[in-house]
Amino acid sequence: GRLTTHVLDTSSGLPAADLDLTLWKIAADGSRERLSAHRTNPDGRVDRPLLEGESFVPGTYELVFAVGDYFRRRGLVLDAPPFLDEVPLRFGIAEGLTHLHVPLLVAPYGYSTYRGS
C-alpha cells in the first residue's frame, strides 16, 4: 500500500508549491513519533509516497501542514497570530487498505480535506 497527499491553495486556485509538512505516527497512549518531513513540489504533491510497502501499516497518523509559513512566503500579510498556522489532520489507516490519499484544500482562513483515492 501507499499513502499520498496533495495540497491546493484555494485562494489562488493553484497547487500549493513549497509547503512543508510532517508525518507523525500516533501511539495508543497519544504520544507521537515523527516519521518524515517533506516539501511539496510545483504540483502541490510530495515527490514520493509518504508511506509505502512495509511501512504502510494500520494505525493512527497525523499530517501537519505548515500553512502559515507557506502563505507568508507567498507575501500574504497574516494576522498575528495567523488564524491558520499549522493544520493537523489526524486519520487512520485501516487493515486492508491499499492506497490512502489525504488531500488538503487550504486558504488563509479555511481548509477542507477528504479521503481520496
Short mmCIF file of C-alpha atoms in Angstrom, two decimals, residues 8-64:
data_model
loop_
_atom_site.label_atom_id
_atom_site.label_comp_id
_atom_site.label_asym_id
_atom_site.label_seq_id
_atom_site.Cartn_x
_atom_site.Cartn_y
_atom_site.Cartn_z
CA LEU A 8 -4.20 23.01 -3.33
CA ASP A 9 -4.25 26.72 -2.47
CA THR A 10 -7.91 27.64 -2.97
CA SER A 11 -7.14 31.36 -2.51
CA SER A 12 -5.08 31.35 -5.71
CA GLY A 13 -6.61 28.36 -7.47
CA LEU A 14 -3.15 26.82 -7.82
CA PRO A 15 -1.21 23.91 -6.34
CA ALA A 16 0.49 24.83 -3.05
CA ALA A 17 4.15 24.53 -4.06
CA ASP A 18 6.89 24.68 -1.41
CA LEU A 19 4.62 23.89 1.53
CA ASP A 20 6.27 21.99 4.38
CA LEU A 21 4.53 19.03 6.00
CA THR A 22 5.40 16.44 8.60
CA LEU A 23 4.06 12.91 9.03
CA TRP A 24 3.63 11.53 12.55
CA LYS A 25 2.60 8.10 13.87
CA ILE A 26 0.26 8.32 16.87
CA ALA A 27 0.64 5.63 19.55
CA ALA A 28 -2.22 4.24 21.63
CA ASP A 29 -1.11 6.43 24.58
CA GLY A 30 -1.29 9.56 22.38
CA SER A 31 2.45 10.02 22.00
CA ARG A 32 3.75 10.99 18.57
CA GLU A 33 6.69 9.63 16.57
CA ARG A 34 7.94 11.78 13.70
CA LEU A 35 8.22 9.59 10.61
CA SER A 36 9.22 12.08 7.92
CA ALA A 37 9.23 15.69 6.74
CA HIS A 38 8.55 16.87 3.19
CA ARG A 39 8.05 19.90 0.98
CA THR A 40 5.53 19.93 -1.84
CA ASN A 41 6.69 20.17 -5.44
CA PRO A 42 5.35 22.65 -8.07
CA ASP A 43 2.24 20.45 -8.48
CA GLY A 44 1.48 20.62 -4.73
CA ARG A 45 2.44 16.97 -4.27
CA VAL A 46 5.25 15.18 -2.48
CA ASP A 47 7.62 13.51 -4.95
CA ARG A 48 7.20 10.04 -3.42
CA PRO A 49 4.60 8.31 -1.25
CA LEU A 50 4.68 9.31 2.42
CA LEU A 51 4.38 5.63 3.34
CA GLU A 52 4.67 2.62 1.09
CA GLY A 53 5.32 -1.08 1.17
CA GLU A 54 6.15 -2.46 4.60
CA SER A 55 5.87 0.96 6.27
CA PHE A 56 2.21 1.29 5.19
CA VAL A 57 0.66 -0.34 8.25
CA PRO A 58 -2.69 0.12 10.00
CA GLY A 59 -2.73 2.72 12.74
CA THR A 60 -3.36 6.34 13.57
CA TYR A 61 -1.31 9.02 11.84
CA GLU A 62 -1.17 12.79 11.63
CA LEU A 63 -0.08 15.07 8.82
CA VAL A 64 0.84 18.58 9.95
#
